[in-house]
Tab-separated table of C-alpha atoms in Angstrom:
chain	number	residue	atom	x	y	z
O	200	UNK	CA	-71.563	-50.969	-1.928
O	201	UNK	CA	-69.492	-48.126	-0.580
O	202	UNK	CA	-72.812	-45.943	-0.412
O	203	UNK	CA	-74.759	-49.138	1.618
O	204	UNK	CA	-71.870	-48.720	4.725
O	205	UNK	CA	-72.581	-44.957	4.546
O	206	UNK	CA	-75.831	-45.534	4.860
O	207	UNK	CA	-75.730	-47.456	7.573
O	208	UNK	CA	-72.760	-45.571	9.331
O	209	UNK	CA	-75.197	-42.777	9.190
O	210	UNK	CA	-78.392	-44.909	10.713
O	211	UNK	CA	-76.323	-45.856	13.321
O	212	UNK	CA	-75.083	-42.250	14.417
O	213	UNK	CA	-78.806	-40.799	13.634
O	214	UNK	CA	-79.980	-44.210	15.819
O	215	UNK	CA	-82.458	-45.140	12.712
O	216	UNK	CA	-82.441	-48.136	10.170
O	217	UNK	CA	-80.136	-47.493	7.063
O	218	UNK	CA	-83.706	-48.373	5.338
O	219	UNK	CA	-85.772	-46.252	7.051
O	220	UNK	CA	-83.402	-43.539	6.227
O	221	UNK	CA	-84.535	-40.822	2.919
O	222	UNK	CA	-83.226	-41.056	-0.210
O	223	UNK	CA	-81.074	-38.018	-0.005
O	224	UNK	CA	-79.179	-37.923	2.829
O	225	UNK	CA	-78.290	-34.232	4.183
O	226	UNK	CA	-79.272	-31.991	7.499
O	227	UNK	CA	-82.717	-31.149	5.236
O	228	UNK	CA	-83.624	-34.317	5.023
O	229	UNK	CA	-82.555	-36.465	8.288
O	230	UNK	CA	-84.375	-35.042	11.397
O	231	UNK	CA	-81.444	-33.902	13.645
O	232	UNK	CA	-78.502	-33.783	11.701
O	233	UNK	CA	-77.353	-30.486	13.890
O	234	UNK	CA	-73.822	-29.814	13.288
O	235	UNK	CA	-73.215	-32.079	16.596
O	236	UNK	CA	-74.286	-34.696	14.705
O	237	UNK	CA	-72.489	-33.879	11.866
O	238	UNK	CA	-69.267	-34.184	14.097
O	239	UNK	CA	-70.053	-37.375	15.489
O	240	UNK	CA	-70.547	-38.714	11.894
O	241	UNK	CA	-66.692	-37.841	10.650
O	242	UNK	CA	-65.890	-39.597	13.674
O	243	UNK	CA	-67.862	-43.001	12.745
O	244	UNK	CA	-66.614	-42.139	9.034
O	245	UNK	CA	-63.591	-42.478	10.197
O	246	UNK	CA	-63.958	-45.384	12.716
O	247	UNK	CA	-65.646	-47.766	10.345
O	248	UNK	CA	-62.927	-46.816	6.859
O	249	UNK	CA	-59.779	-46.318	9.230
O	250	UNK	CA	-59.527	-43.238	7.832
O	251	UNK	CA	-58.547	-39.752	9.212
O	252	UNK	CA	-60.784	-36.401	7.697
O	253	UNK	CA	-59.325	-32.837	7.807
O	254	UNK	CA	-61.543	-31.186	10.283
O	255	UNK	CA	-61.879	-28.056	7.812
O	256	UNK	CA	-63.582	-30.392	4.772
O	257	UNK	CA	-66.452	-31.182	7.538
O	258	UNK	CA	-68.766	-28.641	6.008
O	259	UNK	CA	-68.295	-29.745	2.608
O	260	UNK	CA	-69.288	-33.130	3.658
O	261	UNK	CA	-72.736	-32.405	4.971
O	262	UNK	CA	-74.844	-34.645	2.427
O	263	UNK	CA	-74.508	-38.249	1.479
O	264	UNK	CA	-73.431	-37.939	-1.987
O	265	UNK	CA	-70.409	-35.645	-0.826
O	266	UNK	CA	-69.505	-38.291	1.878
O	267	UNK	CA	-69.285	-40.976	-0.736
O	268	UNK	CA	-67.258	-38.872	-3.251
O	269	UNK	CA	-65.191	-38.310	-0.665
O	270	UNK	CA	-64.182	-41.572	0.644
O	271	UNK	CA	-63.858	-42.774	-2.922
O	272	UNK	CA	-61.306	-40.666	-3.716
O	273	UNK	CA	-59.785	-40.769	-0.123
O	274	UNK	CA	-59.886	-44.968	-0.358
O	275	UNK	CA	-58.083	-44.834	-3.558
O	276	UNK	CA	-55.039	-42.874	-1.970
O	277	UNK	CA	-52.136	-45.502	-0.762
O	278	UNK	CA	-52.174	-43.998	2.439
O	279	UNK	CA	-55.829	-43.563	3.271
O	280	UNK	CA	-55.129	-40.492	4.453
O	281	UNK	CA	-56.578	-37.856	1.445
O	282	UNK	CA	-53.667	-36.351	1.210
């Protein structure tokens, strides 16, 4: 479930359907994921789970198994914050 609304947070910033998008999802593998792109993603991450992400993980979260990981531990914290 939680990887679904990734995948679609990320066709929506990439402007392509969450079923047209690969497998893995990571700058090799979804034409123009430029670090831009990778920016405006956080920001719908964060938009669409009301969360807040420390601007210094960003380039550990550059594939969609690391995003998930991420807001699984960060939805699990009382505060939603990841701290």
């Amino acid at each position: 479930m939680l990887e679904t609304r990734v995948r679609e947070v990320v066709g929506s910033v990439f402007g392509v359907a969450p079923d047209e998008l690969p497998e893995r999802l990571d700058p090799d593998t979804v034409p123009g994921w430029t670090s831009l792109r990778q920016i405006q993603l956080m920001m719908a991450l964060e938009s669409a789970f009301g969360i807040e992400i420390d601007p210094n993980l960003l380039p550990a979260l550059a594939s969609g198994p690391a995003i998930v990981q991420y807001l699984e531990e960060t939805l699990a914290v009382p505060d939603g914050t990841g701290r």
